[in-house]
Coordinates of C-alpha atoms in Angstrom, one line a residue:
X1 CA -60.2 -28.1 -23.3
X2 CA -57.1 -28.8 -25.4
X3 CA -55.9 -25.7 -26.1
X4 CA -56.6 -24.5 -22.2
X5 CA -54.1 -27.9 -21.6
X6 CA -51.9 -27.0 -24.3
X7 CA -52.0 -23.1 -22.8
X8 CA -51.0 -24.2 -19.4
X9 CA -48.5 -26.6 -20.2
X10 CA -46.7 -23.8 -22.2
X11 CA -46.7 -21.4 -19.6
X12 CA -45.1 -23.7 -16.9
X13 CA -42.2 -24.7 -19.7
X14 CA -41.9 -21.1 -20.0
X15 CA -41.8 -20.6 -16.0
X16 CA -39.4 -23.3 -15.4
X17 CA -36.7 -21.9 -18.7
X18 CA -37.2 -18.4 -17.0
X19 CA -35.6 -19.6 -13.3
X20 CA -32.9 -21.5 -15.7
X21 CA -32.1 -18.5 -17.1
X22 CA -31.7 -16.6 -13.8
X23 CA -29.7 -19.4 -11.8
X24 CA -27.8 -18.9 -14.9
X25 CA -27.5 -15.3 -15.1
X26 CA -27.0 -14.9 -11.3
X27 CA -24.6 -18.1 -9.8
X28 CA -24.4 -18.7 -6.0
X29 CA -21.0 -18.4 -5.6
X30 CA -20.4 -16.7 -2.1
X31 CA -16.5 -16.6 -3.0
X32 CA -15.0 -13.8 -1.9
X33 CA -13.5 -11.2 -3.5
X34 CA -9.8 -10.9 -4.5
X35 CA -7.3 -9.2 -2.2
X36 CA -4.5 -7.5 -3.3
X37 CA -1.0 -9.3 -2.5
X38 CA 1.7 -6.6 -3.7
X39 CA 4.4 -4.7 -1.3
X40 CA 4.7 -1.3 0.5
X41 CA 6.0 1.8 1.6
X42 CA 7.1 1.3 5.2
X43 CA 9.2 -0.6 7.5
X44 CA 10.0 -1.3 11.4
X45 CA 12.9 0.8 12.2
X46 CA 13.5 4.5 13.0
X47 CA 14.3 4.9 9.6
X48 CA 11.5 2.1 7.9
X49 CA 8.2 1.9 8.2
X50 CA 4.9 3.2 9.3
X51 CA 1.8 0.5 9.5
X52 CA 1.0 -3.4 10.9
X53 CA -1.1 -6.1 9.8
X54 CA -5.0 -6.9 10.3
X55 CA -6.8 -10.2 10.6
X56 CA -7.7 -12.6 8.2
X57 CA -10.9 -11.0 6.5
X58 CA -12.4 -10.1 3.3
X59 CA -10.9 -6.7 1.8
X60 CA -12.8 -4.6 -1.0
X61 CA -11.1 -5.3 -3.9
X62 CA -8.8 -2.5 -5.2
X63 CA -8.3 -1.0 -8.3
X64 CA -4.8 -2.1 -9.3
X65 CA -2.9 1.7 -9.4
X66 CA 0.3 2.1 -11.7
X67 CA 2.2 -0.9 -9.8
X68 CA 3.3 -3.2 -11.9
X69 CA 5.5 -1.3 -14.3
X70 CA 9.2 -2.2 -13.8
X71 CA 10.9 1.3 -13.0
X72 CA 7.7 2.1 -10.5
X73 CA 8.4 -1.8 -8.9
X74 CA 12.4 -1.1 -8.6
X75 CA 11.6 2.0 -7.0
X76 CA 9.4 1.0 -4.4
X77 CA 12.4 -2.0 -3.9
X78 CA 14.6 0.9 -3.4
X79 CA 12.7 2.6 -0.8
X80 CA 11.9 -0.5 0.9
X81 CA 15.4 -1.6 1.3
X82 CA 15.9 1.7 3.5
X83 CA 13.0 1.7 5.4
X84 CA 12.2 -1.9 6.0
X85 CA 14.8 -4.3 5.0
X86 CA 13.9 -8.0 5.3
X87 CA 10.9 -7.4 7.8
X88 CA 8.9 -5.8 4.2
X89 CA 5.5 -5.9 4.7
X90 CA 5.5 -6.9 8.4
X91 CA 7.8 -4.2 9.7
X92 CA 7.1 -2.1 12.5
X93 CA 9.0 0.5 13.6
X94 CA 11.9 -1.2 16.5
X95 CA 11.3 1.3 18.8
X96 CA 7.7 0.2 19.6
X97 CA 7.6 -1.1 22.9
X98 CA 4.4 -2.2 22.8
X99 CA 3.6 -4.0 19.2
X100 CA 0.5 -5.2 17.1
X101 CA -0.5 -8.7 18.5
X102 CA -0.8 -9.1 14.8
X103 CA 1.3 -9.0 12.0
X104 CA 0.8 -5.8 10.1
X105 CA -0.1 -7.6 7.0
X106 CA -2.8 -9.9 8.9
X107 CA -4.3 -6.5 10.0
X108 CA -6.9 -3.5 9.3
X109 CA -6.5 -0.3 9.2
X110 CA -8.9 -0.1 11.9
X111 CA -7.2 -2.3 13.8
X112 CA -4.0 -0.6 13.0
X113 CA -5.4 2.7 14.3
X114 CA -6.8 0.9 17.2
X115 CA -3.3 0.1 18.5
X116 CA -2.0 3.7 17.4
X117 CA -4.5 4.7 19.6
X118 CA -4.0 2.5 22.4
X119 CA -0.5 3.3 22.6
X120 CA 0.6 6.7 22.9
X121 CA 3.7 7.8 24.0
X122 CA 6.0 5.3 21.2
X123 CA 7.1 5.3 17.4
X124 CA 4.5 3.4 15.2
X125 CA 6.2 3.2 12.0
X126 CA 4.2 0.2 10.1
X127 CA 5.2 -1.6 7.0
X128 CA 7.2 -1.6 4.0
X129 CA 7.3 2.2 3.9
X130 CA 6.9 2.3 7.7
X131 CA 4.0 5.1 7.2
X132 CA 3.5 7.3 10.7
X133 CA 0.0 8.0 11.7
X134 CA -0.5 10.8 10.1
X135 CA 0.5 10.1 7.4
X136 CA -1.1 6.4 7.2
X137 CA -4.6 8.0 7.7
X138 CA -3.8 10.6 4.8
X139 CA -3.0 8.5 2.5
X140 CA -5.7 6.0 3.1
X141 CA -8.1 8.7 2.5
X142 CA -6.7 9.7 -0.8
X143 CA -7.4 6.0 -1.9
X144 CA -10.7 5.3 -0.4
X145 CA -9.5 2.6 1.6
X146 CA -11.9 2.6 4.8
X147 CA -10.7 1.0 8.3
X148 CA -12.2 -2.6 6.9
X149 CA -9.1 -2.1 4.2
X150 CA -6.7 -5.5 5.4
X151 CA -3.3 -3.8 5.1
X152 CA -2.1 -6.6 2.4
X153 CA 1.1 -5.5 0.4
X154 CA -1.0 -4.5 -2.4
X155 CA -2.8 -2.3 -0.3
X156 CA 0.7 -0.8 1.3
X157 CA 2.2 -0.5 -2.4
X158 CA -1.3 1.5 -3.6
X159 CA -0.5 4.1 -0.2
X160 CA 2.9 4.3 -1.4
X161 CA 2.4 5.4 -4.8
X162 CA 0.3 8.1 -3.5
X163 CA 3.7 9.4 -1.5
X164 CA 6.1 8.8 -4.7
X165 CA 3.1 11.3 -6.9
X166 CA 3.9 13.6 -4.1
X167 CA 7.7 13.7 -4.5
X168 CA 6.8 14.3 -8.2
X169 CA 6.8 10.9 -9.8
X170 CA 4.8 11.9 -12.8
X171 CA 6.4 15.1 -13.3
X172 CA 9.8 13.3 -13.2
X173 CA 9.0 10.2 -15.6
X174 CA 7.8 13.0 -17.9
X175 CA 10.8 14.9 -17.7
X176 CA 9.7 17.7 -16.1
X177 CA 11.5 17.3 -12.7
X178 CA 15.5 16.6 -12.8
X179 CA 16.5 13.3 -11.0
X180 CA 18.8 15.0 -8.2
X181 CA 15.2 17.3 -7.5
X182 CA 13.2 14.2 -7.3
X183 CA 15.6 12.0 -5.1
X184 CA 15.6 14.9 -3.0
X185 CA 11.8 15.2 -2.5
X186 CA 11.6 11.5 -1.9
X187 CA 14.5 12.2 0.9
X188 CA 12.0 14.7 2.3
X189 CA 9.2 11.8 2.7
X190 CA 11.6 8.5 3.4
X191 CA 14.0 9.3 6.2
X192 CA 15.9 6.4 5.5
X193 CA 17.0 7.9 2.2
X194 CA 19.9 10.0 2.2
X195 CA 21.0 13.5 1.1
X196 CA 24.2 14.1 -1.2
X197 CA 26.0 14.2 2.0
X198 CA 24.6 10.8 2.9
X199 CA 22.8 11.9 5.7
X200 CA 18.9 11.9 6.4
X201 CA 16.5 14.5 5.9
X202 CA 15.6 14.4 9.2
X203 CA 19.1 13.2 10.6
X204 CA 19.5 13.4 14.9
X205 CA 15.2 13.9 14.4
X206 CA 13.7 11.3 16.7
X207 CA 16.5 9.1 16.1
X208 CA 16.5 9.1 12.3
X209 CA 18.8 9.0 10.1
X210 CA 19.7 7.6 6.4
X211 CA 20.3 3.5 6.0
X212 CA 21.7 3.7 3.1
X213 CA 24.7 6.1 1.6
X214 CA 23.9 8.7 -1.3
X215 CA 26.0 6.5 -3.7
X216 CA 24.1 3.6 -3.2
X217 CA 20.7 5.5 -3.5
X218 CA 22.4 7.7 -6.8
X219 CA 23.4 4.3 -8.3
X220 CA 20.4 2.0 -7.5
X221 CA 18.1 5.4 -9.1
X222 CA 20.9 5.6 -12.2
X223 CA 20.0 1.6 -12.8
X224 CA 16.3 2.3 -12.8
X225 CA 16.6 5.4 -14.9
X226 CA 19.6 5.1 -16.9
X227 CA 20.6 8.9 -18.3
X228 CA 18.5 10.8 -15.8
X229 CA 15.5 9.0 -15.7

């Protein structure tokens, strides 16, 4: 009758260091997940930006992509400054008559393409880099990002990179891809950027033309890349 007592009394300590182990092992946090908080690509103007913001909800985390690095940061700076000026994150493209009742940042991609959608007919540049449809729903795709992504400014900045790996970013930082060729394909992506003769890409295109002049942009890249990059 002893041992039997002795037999059940060890199994319940056993039991009761088992459940300590798993509320241990498992806590019952419901916090949510991080959000990025970096910038973007596009900005509100003819010459900015491409996306708007989604409401306050809870964003899959996203790998952080090569942001970070100083020359990469500068760059996007650069862009920014010719397609969304002080509006960054938030911009939307001026000639929207009808805008987000959100602020881009505060907003979806759903959501965003939800009022692309319901507004045919005008511009919808969003965000730091001011992305166009189109291209917003490319670029998205190539990250994974779903239409429950919150357009934060570390989600812009991750889109964006995917458009400076297209104007040869990787190639160029390598050394494989001369400066002049690489501000040239970026000119080809940001209409805000200028040509040598300081004029847009797409200059007289749907109102677009360069913000800033070819010195600036040649100067700004020469401080980031000192000796051609």
């Amino acid at each position: 009758m002893v041992r039997i007592l002795w037999l059940a009394l060890g199994l319940a300590v056993g039991a009761g260091m088992a459940r300590a182990e798993l509320n241990s092992l498992f806590p019952r946090s419901n916090a949510a997940p991080e959000t990025a908080t970096r910038a973007s690509l596009f900005a509100p103007d003819a010459r900015i930006g491409f996306f708007a913001p989604l409401p306050e909800r809870t964003a899959p985390r996203v790998a952080a992509p090569i942001i970070g690095t100083a020359h990469v940061d500068q760059l996007l700076s650069l862009i920014a400054r010719a397609e969304s000026g002080s509006a960054g994150y938030d911009a939307v493209q001026h000639g929207a008559r009808v805008r987000p009742v959100q602020l881009p940042t505060q907003m979806t991609l759903g959501e965003i393409y939800r009022w692309i959608d319901d507004t045919p007919g005008q511009p919808h540049a969003i965000g730091r880099y001011q992305f166009i449809p189109p291209t917003l729903r490319r670029v998205a795709r190539v990250r994974g990002f779903g239409p429950e992504t919150q357009f934060t400014p570390g989600v812009q900045d991750a889109l964006a990179l995917v458009l400076l790996e297209d104007a040869g970013l990787s190639q160029f930082q390598a050394g494989a891809l001369e400066r002049r060729q690489f501000m040239h394909n970026l000119a080809r992506i940001w209409a805000g950027l200028p040509l040598p003769n300081s004029q847009s890409y797409y200059e007289g295109h749907a109102g677009n033309s360069a913000a800033m002049s070819w010195v600036a942009f040649d100067g700004g890249m020469a401080r980031i890349w000192p000796v051609g990059g």
